[in-house]
Short mmCIF file of C-alpha atoms in Angstrom, two decimals:
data_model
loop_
_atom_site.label_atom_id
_atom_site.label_comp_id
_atom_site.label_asym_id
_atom_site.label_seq_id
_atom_site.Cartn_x
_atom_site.Cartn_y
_atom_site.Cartn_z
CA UNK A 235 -153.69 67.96 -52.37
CA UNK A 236 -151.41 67.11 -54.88
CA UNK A 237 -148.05 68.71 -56.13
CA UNK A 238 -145.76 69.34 -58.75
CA UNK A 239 -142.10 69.43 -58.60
CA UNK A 240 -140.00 70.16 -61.73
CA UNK A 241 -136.38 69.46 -62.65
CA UNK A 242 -135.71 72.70 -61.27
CA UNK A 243 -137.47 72.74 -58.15
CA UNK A 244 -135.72 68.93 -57.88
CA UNK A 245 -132.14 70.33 -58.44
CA UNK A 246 -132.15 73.30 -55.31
CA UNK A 247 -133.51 70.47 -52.86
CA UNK A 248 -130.66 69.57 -50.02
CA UNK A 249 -128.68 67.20 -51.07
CA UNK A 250 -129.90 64.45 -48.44
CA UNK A 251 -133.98 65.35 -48.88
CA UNK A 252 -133.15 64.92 -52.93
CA UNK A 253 -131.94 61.45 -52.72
CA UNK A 254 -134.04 60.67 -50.15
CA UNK A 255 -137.07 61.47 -52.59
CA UNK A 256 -135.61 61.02 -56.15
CA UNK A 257 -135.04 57.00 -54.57
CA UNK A 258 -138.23 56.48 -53.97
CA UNK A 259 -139.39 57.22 -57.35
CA UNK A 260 -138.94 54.24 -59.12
CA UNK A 261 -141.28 51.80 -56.98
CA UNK A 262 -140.32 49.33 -54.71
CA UNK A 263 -136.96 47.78 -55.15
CA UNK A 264 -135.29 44.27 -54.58
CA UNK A 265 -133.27 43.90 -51.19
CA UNK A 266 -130.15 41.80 -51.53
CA UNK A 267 -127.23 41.25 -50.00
CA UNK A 268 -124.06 41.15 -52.02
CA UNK A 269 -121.21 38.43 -50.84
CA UNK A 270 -118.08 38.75 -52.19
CA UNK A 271 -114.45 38.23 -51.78
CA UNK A 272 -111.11 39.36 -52.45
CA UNK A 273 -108.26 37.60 -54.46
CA UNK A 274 -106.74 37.11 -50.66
CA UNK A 275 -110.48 35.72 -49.47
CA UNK A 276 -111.28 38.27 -47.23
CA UNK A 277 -115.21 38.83 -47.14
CA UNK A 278 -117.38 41.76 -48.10
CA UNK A 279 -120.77 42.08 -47.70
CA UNK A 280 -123.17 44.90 -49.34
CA UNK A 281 -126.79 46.20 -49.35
CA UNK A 282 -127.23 46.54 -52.99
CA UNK A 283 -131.31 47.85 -53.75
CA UNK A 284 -130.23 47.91 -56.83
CA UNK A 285 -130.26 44.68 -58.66
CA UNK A 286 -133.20 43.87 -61.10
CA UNK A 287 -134.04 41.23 -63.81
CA UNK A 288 -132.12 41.32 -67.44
CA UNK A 289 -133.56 38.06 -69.38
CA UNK A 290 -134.63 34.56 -68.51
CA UNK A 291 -132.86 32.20 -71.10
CA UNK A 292 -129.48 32.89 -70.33
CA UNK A 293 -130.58 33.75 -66.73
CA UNK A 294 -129.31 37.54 -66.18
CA UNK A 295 -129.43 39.97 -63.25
CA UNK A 296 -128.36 43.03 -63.46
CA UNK A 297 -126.80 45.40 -60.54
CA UNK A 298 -125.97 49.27 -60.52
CA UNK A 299 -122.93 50.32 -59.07
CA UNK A 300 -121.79 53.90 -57.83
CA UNK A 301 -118.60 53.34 -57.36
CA UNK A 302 -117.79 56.36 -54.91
CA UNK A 303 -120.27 54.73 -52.79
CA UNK A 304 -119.55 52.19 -49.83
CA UNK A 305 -120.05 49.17 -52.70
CA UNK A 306 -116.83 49.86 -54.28
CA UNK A 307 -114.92 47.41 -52.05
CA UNK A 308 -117.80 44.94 -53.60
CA UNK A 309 -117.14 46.71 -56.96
CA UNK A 310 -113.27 45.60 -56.93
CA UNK A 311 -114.22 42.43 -55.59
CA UNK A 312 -116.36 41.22 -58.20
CA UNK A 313 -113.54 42.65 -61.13
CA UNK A 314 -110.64 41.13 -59.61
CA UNK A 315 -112.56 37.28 -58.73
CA UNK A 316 -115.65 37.58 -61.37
CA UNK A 317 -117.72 35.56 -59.14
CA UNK A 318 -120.61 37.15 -56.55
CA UNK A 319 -123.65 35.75 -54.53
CA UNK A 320 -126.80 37.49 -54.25
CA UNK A 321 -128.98 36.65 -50.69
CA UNK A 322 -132.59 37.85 -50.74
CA UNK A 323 -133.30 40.48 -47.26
CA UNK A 324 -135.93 38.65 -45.13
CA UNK A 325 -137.07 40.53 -41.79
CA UNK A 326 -134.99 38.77 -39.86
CA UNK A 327 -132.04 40.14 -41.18
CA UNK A 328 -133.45 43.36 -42.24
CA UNK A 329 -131.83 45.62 -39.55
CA UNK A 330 -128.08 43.55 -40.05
CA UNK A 331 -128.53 43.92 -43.78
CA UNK A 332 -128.45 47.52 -43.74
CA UNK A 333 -126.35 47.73 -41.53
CA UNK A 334 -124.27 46.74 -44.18
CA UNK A 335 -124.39 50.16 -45.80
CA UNK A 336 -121.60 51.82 -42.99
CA UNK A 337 -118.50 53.22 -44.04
CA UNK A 338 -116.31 50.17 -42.74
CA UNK A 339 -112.78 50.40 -43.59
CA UNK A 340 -111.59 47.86 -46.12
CA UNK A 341 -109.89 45.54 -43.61
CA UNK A 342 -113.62 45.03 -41.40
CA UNK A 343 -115.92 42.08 -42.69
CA UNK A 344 -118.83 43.65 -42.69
CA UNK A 345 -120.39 39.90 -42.51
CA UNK A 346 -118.65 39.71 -39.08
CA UNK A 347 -119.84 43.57 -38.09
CA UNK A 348 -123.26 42.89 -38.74
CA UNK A 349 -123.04 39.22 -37.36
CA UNK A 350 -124.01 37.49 -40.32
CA UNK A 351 -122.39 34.54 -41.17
CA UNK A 352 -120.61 33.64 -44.44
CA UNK A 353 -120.83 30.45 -45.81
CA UNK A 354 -119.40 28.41 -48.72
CA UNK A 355 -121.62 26.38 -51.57
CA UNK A 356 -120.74 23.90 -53.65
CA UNK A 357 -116.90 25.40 -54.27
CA UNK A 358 -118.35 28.59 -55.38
CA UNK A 359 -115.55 31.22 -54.88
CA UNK A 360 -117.99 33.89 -52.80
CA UNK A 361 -119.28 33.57 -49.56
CA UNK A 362 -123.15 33.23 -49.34
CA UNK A 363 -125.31 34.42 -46.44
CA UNK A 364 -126.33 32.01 -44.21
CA UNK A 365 -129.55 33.22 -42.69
CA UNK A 366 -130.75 34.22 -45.93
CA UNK A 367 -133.55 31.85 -47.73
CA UNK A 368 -132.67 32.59 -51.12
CA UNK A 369 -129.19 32.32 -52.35
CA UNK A 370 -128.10 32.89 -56.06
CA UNK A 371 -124.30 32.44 -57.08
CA UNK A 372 -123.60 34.68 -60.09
CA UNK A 373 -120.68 34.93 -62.95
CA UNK A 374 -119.78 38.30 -64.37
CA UNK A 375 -121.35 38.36 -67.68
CA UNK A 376 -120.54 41.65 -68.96
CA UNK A 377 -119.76 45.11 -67.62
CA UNK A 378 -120.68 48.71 -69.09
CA UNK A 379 -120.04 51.85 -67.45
CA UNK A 380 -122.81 54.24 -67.69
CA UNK A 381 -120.98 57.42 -68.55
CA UNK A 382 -123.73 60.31 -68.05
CA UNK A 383 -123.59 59.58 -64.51
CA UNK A 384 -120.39 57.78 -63.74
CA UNK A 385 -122.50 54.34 -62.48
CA UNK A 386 -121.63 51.11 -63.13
CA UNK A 387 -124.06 48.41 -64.52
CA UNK A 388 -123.09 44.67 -63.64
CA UNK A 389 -124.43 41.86 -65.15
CA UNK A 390 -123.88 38.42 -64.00
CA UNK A 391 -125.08 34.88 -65.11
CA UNK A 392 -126.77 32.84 -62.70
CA UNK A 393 -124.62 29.95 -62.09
CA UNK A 394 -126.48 28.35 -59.52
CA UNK A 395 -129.47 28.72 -57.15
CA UNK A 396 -129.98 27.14 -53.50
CA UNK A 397 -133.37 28.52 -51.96
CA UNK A 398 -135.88 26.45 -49.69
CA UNK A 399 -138.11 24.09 -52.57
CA UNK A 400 -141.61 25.75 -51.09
CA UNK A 401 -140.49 29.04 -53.14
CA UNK A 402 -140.95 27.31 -56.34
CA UNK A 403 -144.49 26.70 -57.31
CA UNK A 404 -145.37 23.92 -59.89
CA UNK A 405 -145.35 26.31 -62.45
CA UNK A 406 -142.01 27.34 -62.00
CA UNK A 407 -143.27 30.67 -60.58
CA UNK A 408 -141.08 32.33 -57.70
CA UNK A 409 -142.91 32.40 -54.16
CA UNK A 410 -141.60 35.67 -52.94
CA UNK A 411 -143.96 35.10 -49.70
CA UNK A 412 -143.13 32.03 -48.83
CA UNK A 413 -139.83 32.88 -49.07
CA UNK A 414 -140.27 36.03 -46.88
CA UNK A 415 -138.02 38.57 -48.92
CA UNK A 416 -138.20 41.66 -48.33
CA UNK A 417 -138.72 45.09 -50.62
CA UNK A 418 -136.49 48.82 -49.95
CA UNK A 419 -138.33 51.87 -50.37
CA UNK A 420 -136.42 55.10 -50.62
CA UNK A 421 -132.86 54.29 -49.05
CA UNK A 422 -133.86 53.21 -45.55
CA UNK A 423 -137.33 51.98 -45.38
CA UNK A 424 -137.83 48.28 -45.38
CA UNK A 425 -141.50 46.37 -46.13
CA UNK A 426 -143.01 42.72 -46.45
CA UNK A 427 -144.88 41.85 -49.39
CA UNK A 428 -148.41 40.88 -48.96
CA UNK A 429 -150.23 39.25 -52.34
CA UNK A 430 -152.88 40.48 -53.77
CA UNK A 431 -153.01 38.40 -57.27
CA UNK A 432 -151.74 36.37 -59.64
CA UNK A 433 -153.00 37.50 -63.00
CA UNK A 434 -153.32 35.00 -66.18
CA UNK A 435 -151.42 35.59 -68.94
CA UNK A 436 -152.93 38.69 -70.52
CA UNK A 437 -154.74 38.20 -74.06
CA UNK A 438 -156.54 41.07 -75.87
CA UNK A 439 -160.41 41.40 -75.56
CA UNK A 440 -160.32 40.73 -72.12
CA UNK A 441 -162.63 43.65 -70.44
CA UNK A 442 -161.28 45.69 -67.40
CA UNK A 443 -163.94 47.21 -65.10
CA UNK A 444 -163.26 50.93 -64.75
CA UNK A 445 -161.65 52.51 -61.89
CA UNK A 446 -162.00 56.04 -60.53
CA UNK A 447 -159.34 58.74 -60.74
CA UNK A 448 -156.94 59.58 -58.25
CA UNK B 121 -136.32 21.14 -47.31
CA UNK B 122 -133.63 23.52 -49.51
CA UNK B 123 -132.83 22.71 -53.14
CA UNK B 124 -130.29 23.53 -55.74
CA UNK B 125 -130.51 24.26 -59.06
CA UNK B 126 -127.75 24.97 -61.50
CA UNK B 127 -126.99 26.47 -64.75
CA UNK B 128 -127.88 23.69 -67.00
CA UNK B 129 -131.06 22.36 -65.07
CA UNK B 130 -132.13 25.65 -65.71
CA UNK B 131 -131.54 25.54 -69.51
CA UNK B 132 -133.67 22.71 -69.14
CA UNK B 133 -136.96 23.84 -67.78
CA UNK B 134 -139.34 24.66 -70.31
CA UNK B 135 -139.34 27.84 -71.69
CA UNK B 136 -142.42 29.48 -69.74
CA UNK B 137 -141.34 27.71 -66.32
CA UNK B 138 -137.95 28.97 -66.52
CA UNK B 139 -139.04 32.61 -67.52
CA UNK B 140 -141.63 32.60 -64.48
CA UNK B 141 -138.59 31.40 -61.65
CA UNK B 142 -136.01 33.55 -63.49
CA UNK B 143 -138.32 36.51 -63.67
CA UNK B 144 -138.74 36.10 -59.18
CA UNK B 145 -135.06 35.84 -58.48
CA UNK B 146 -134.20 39.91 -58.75
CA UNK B 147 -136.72 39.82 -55.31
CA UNK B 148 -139.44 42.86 -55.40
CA UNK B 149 -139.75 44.77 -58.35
CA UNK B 150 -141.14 48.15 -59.01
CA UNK B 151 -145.08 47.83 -61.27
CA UNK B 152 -145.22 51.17 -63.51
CA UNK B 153 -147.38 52.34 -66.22
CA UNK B 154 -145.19 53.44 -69.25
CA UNK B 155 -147.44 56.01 -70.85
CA UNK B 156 -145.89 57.13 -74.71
CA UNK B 157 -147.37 58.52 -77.65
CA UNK B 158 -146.27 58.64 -81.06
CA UNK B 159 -145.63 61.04 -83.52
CA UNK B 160 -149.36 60.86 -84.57
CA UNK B 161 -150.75 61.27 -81.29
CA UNK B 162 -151.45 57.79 -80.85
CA UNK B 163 -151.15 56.63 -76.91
CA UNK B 164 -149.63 53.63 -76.17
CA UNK B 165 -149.39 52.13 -72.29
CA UNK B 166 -147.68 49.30 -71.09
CA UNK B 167 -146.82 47.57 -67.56
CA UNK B 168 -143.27 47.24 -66.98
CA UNK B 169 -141.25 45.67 -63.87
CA UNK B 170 -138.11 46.75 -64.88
CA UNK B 171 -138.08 50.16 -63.87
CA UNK B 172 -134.69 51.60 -61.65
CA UNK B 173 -133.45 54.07 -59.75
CA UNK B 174 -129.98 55.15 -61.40
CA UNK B 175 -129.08 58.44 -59.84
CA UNK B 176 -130.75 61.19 -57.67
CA UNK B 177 -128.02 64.59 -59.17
CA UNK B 178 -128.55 64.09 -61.88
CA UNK B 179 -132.50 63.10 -61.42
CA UNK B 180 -132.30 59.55 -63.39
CA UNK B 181 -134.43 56.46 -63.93
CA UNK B 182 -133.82 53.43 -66.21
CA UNK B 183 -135.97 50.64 -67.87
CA UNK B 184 -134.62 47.57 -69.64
CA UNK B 185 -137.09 47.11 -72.90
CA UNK B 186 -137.12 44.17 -74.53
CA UNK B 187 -137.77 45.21 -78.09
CA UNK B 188 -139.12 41.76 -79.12
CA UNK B 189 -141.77 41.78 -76.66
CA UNK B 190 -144.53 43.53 -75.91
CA UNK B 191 -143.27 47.03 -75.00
CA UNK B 192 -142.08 47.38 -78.33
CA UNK B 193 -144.53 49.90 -79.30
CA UNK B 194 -142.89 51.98 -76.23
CA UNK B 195 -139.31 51.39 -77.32
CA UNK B 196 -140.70 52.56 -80.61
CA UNK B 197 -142.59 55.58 -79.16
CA UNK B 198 -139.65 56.67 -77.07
CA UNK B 199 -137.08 56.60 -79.26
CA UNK B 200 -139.08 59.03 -81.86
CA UNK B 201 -140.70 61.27 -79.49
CA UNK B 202 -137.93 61.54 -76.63
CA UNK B 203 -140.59 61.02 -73.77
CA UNK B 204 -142.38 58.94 -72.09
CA UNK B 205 -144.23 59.35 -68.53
CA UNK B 206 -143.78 56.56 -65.57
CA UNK B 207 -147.39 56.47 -63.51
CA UNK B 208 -146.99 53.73 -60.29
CA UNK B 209 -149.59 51.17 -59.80
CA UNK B 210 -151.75 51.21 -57.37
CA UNK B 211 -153.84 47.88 -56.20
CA UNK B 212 -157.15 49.58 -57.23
CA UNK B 213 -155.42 49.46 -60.80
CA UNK B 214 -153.56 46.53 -60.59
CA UNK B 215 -155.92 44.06 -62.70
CA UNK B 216 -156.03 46.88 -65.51
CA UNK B 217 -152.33 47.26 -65.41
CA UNK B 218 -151.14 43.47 -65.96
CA UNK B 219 -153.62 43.91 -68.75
CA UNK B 220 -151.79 46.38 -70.83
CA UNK B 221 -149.42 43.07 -71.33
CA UNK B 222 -151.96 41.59 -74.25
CA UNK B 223 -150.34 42.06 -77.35
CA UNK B 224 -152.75 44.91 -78.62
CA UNK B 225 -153.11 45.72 -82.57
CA UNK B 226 -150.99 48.43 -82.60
CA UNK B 227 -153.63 50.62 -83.68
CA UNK B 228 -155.37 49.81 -80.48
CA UNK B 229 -154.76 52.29 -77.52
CA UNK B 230 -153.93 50.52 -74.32
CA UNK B 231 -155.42 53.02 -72.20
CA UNK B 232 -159.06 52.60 -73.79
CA UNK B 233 -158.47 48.74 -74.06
CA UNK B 234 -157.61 48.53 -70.30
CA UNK B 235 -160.14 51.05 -69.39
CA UNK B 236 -157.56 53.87 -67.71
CA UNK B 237 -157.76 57.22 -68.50
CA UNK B 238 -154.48 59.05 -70.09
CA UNK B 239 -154.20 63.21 -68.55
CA UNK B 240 -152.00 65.32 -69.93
CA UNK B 241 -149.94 67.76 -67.16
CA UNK B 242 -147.80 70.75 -67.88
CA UNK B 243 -147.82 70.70 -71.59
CA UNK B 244 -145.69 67.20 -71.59
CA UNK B 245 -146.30 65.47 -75.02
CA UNK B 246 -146.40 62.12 -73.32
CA UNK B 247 -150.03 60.98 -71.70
CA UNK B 248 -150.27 60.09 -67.84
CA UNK B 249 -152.69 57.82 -66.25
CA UNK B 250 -155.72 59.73 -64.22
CA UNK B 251 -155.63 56.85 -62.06
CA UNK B 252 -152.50 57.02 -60.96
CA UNK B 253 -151.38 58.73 -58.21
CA UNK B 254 -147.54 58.79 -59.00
CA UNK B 255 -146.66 60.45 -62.16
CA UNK B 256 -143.10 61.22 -63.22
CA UNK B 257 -142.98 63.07 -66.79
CA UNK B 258 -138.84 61.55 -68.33
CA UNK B 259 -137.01 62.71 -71.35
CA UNK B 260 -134.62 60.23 -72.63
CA UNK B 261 -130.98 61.29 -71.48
CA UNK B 262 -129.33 58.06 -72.91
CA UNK B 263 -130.07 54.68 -74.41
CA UNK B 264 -127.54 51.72 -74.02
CA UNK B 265 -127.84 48.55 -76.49
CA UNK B 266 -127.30 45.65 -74.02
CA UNK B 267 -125.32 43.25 -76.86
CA UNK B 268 -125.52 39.72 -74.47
CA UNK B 269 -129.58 39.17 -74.92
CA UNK B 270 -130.45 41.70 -77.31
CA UNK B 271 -132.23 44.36 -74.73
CA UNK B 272 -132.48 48.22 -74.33
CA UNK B 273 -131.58 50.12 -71.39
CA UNK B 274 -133.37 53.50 -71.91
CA UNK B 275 -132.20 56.04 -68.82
CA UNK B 276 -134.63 59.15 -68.20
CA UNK B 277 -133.87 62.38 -66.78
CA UNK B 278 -136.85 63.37 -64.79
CA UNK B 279 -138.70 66.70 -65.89
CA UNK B 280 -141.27 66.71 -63.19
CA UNK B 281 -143.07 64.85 -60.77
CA UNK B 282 -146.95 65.17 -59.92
CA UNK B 283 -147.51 63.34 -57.06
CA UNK B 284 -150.20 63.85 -53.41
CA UNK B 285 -148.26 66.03 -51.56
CA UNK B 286 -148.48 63.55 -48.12
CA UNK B 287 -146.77 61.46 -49.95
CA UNK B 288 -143.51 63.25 -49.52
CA UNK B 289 -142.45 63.39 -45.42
CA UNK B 290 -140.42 66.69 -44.04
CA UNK B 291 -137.07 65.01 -44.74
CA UNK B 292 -137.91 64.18 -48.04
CA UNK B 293 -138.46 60.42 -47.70
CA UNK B 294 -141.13 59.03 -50.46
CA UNK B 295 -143.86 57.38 -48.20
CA UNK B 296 -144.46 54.41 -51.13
CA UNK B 297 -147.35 53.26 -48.76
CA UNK B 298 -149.32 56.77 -48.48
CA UNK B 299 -148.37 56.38 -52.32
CA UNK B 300 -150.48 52.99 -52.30
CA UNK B 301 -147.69 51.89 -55.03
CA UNK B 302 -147.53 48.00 -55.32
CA UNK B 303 -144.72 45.66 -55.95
CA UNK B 304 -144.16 42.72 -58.74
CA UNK B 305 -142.91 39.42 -58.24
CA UNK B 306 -142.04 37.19 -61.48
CA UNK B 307 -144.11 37.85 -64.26
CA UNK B 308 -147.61 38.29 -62.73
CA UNK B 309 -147.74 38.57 -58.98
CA UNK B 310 -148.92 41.88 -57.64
CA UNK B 311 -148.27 42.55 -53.84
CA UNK B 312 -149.00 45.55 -51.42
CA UNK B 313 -145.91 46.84 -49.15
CA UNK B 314 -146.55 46.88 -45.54
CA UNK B 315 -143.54 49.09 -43.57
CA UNK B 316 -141.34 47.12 -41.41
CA UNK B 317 -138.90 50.07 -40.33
CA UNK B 318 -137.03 52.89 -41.51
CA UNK B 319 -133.41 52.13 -40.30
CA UNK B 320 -131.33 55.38 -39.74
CA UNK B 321 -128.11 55.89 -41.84
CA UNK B 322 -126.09 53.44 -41.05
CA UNK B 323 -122.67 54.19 -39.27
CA UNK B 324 -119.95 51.85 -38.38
CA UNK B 325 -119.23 50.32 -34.89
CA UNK B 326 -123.37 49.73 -34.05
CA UNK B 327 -123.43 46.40 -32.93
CA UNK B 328 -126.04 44.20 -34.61
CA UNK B 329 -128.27 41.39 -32.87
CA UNK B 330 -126.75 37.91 -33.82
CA UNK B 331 -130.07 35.86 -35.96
CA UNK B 332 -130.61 32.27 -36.34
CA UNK B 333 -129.58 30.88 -39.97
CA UNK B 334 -132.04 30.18 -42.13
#
């Protein structure tokens, strides 16, 4: 059976039951952990679902903010020092990693609550993740407040990345199995990725066999 | 064996290498079908990985275009028509999907092309893909210029979503695996999710399991 729910229908849901569904609406979503610090060096650590490709050449990610939201510590962080690391979600650290998402007050490490452990790459300014596979250190690039809902979009330049060399195929592409990250679902559902293709480059006149409805 | 690579190697790499590692870095992204039309009637579809969650009160989604690529027949479509539809891909329609990424004619419709089927629902003026079983039916609500590489950040309010009603739990929670949605890793890896947990909402002062480093 299928259903339809309108803007309206959408806007009288709980509060809880509407971002638990409205979430889940865009697809799967990245799982990263955000490292920062403060100008004093104490260590943050964030759940961020949020962060998604900008451009290739320079190398951009992008990362939405709420700032009323338990990031904001990473949110003043990343102002005050520019600097951030990025640490892909594998299994392992699945349950630890959103665990990261609690209300700790500001003086709590939430690398220390969670018992992750920070750790420091080639003099970059913000702490990394240790158990994490995939580390990328990042450089605010620009910042632009998204007004019509009071979010923040940060975009940093890759300054440098320090993942396991399996993840990098000979054709440059990005082995997310191999290096066992992890996608987010809605705000608390976790999942491994399991392959099904890699597609050629897509040229016109190439015929697609014909699928049934849904 | 773990390897770095920094900001200039990457500016290095040739062009296509660097896009494809660049492109995997984000983690898991979300694999939607960007139905549009334009003011003729003329359907355009394109598969795009860069599809966000932005807000749940307001109902809001966002999509970095690239207007040099591709997609620019959507940018196009969008900005004159104020709509556009967002249909998740599903494995059974992930081959016909990547394919929309040719660079059609633009007289050529990538629905008949690809070999989908476009449904209209509820009087929306943008088309939907019968094959899909997630459809969301977005009216633009804002569109950012992104001045550091030139792309668009188009944010939709959602009007209504048409989805099978199991894939929606009791609390609200978007089952993405009854939805059969897939994920996208780089530029052309499709991958199915497969649940791990869902974690409940995190609270301070849970003690978390110490794991190995990486």
């Amino acid at each position: 059976m299928r259903r339809t729910i309108d803007k309206s229908e959408i806007k009288n849901w709980e509060d809880r039951s509407r971002a638990r569904l409205i979430n889940g609406l865009s697809g799967a979503k990245s799982a990263n952990l955000i490292g920062t610090q403060n100008t004093e060096g104490k260590t943050n650590l964030s759940i961020v679902s949020s962060c998604f490709h900008l451009g290739s050449n320079p190398a951009l990610l992008g990362m939405i903010i709420r700032p009323a939201t338990v990031p904001r510590h990473t949110f003043e962080n990343i102002l005050s020092t520019t600097t951030w690391t990025m640490n892909h979600v594998n299994s392992e650290i699945s349950a630890a990693a959103h665990q990261t998402s609690a209300r700790y007050p500001r003086e709590v490490s939430e690398f220390k609550a969670v018992n992750l452990d920070p750790i420091y790459l080639n003099d970059f300014p913000a702490p990394f993740v240790e158990q994490a596979n995939v580390r990328i250190g990042l450089r605010l690039a620009d910042h632009i407040h998204i007004e019509i809902n009071k979010t923040e979009l940060l975009i940093g330049e890759i300054e440098f990345i320090d993942l396991p060399e399996d993840c990098i195929l000979s054709d440059g592409h990005f082995d997310i199995n191999a290096a066992g990250s992890v996608a987010i679902s809605g705000l608390d559902e976790y999942h491994q990725l399991e392959s099904i293709a890699r597609y050629a480059y897509a040229k016109p006149n190439i015929p697609v066999k014909k699928v049934d409805k849904a």
